[in-house]
Amino acid sequence: MLSVYERPIQSRRNRLCFDERPCQLLEEVIAALPTLPGKAAKEDNEYIRKGTCVILLAYDLDTGQRYVQVRQRRTKADYAEFIHELLTTHYAHCEQIDLIQDNLNTHKYGSFYEHLPLVQARELSRKLVFHYTPKHGSWLNAAERGGPSH
């Protein structure tokens, strides 16, 4: 997997990192006081939990571009739809995509075949080369780190 990071930029072959993050949706019980010049913000720590969501993120190693979607859940269908939309909208010109991601049950070629028409699933499977981060090594995924450290 590290060899993908070291590879030079190639025309018509891009390198993407994918990750997802669950988030709580919170509402303040008491509104924060207006911030005064030179003073720290004053906020109450009480909140009401309004549910959860998941943020899907793809990070392009070659351009630094980030692509984000917010979904209600993290399912195989959400994964397949996000990757399909990303590749057909922004990477239709590419012949191959190296996709670095965690080794989760949703991050499989089968997710495409289960939730997309056969032709679309086959196109994605032929275009994508999966590279999985090692167990306990998801920090190697630039999407999780927030991109390069420069």
PDB file of C-alpha atoms in Angstrom, residues 86-143:
ATOM      1  CA  LEU A  86     -17.570  10.299  -7.548  1.00  0.00           C
ATOM      2  CA  LEU A  87     -16.029   8.332 -10.412  1.00  0.00           C
ATOM      3  CA  THR A  88     -18.654   9.147 -13.045  1.00  0.00           C
ATOM      4  CA  THR A  89     -18.737  12.842 -12.137  1.00  0.00           C
ATOM      5  CA  HIS A  90     -15.064  13.627 -11.521  1.00  0.00           C
ATOM      6  CA  TYR A  91     -13.012  10.701 -12.857  1.00  0.00           C
ATOM      7  CA  ALA A  92     -14.776   9.554 -16.027  1.00  0.00           C
ATOM      8  CA  HIS A  93     -11.595  10.366 -17.995  1.00  0.00           C
ATOM      9  CA  CYS A  94      -9.430   8.029 -15.883  1.00  0.00           C
ATOM     10  CA  GLU A  95      -8.598   4.527 -16.981  1.00  0.00           C
ATOM     11  CA  GLN A  96      -7.748   3.321 -13.497  1.00  0.00           C
ATOM     12  CA  ILE A  97      -8.141   4.522  -9.902  1.00  0.00           C
ATOM     13  CA  ASP A  98      -6.051   3.297  -6.988  1.00  0.00           C
ATOM     14  CA  LEU A  99      -8.381   3.489  -3.967  1.00  0.00           C
ATOM     15  CA  ILE A 100      -6.822   3.360  -0.504  1.00  0.00           C
ATOM     16  CA  GLN A 101      -9.366   2.502   2.191  1.00  0.00           C
ATOM     17  CA  ASP A 102      -9.989   0.620   5.413  1.00  0.00           C
ATOM     18  CA  ASN A 103     -10.810  -3.072   5.145  1.00  0.00           C
ATOM     19  CA  LEU A 104     -14.475  -2.855   6.172  1.00  0.00           C
ATOM     20  CA  ASN A 105     -17.316  -5.117   5.097  1.00  0.00           C
ATOM     21  CA  THR A 106     -18.770  -2.344   2.899  1.00  0.00           C
ATOM     22  CA  HIS A 107     -15.508  -1.655   1.030  1.00  0.00           C
ATOM     23  CA  LYS A 108     -15.748  -4.541  -1.415  1.00  0.00           C
ATOM     24  CA  TYR A 109     -16.426  -4.937  -5.118  1.00  0.00           C
ATOM     25  CA  GLY A 110     -19.522  -6.926  -4.120  1.00  0.00           C
ATOM     26  CA  SER A 111     -21.136  -3.732  -2.771  1.00  0.00           C
ATOM     27  CA  PHE A 112     -21.308  -2.436  -6.356  1.00  0.00           C
ATOM     28  CA  TYR A 113     -22.920  -5.628  -7.658  1.00  0.00           C
ATOM     29  CA  GLU A 114     -25.457  -5.702  -4.819  1.00  0.00           C
ATOM     30  CA  HIS A 115     -26.605  -2.079  -5.222  1.00  0.00           C
ATOM     31  CA  LEU A 116     -25.908  -0.872  -8.754  1.00  0.00           C
ATOM     32  CA  PRO A 117     -26.976  -2.057 -12.196  1.00  0.00           C
ATOM     33  CA  LEU A 118     -24.659  -4.782 -13.515  1.00  0.00           C
ATOM     34  CA  VAL A 119     -23.070  -2.589 -16.218  1.00  0.00           C
ATOM     35  CA  GLN A 120     -22.188   0.140 -13.704  1.00  0.00           C
ATOM     36  CA  ALA A 121     -20.892  -2.369 -11.154  1.00  0.00           C
ATOM     37  CA  ARG A 122     -18.683  -4.020 -13.760  1.00  0.00           C
ATOM     38  CA  GLU A 123     -17.277  -0.645 -14.914  1.00  0.00           C
ATOM     39  CA  LEU A 124     -16.376   0.319 -11.338  1.00  0.00           C
ATOM     40  CA  SER A 125     -14.808  -3.065 -10.618  1.00  0.00           C
ATOM     41  CA  ARG A 126     -12.616  -2.840 -13.722  1.00  0.00           C
ATOM     42  CA  LYS A 127     -11.593   0.764 -13.035  1.00  0.00           C
ATOM     43  CA  LEU A 128     -10.809   0.472  -9.308  1.00  0.00           C
ATOM     44  CA  VAL A 129      -7.797  -1.174  -7.697  1.00  0.00           C
ATOM     45  CA  PHE A 130      -8.387  -1.538  -3.948  1.00  0.00           C
ATOM     46  CA  HIS A 131      -5.518  -0.998  -1.516  1.00  0.00           C
ATOM     47  CA  TYR A 132      -6.456  -1.739   2.095  1.00  0.00           C
ATOM     48  CA  THR A 133      -4.794  -0.181   5.103  1.00  0.00           C
ATOM     49  CA  PRO A 134      -3.381  -2.755   7.529  1.00  0.00           C
ATOM     50  CA  LYS A 135      -5.336  -3.697  10.636  1.00  0.00           C
ATOM     51  CA  HIS A 136      -4.718  -1.035  13.309  1.00  0.00           C
ATOM     52  CA  GLY A 137      -3.073   1.087  10.618  1.00  0.00           C
ATOM     53  CA  SER A 138      -5.938   3.146   9.254  1.00  0.00           C
ATOM     54  CA  TRP A 139      -3.931   6.278  10.139  1.00  0.00           C
ATOM     55  CA  LEU A 140      -1.947   5.484   6.969  1.00  0.00           C
ATOM     56  CA  ASN A 141      -5.021   6.565   4.991  1.00  0.00           C
ATOM     57  CA  ALA A 142      -4.533  10.214   3.943  1.00  0.00           C
ATOM     58  CA  ALA A 143      -8.318  10.735   4.009  1.00  0.00           C
TER      59      ALA A 143
END
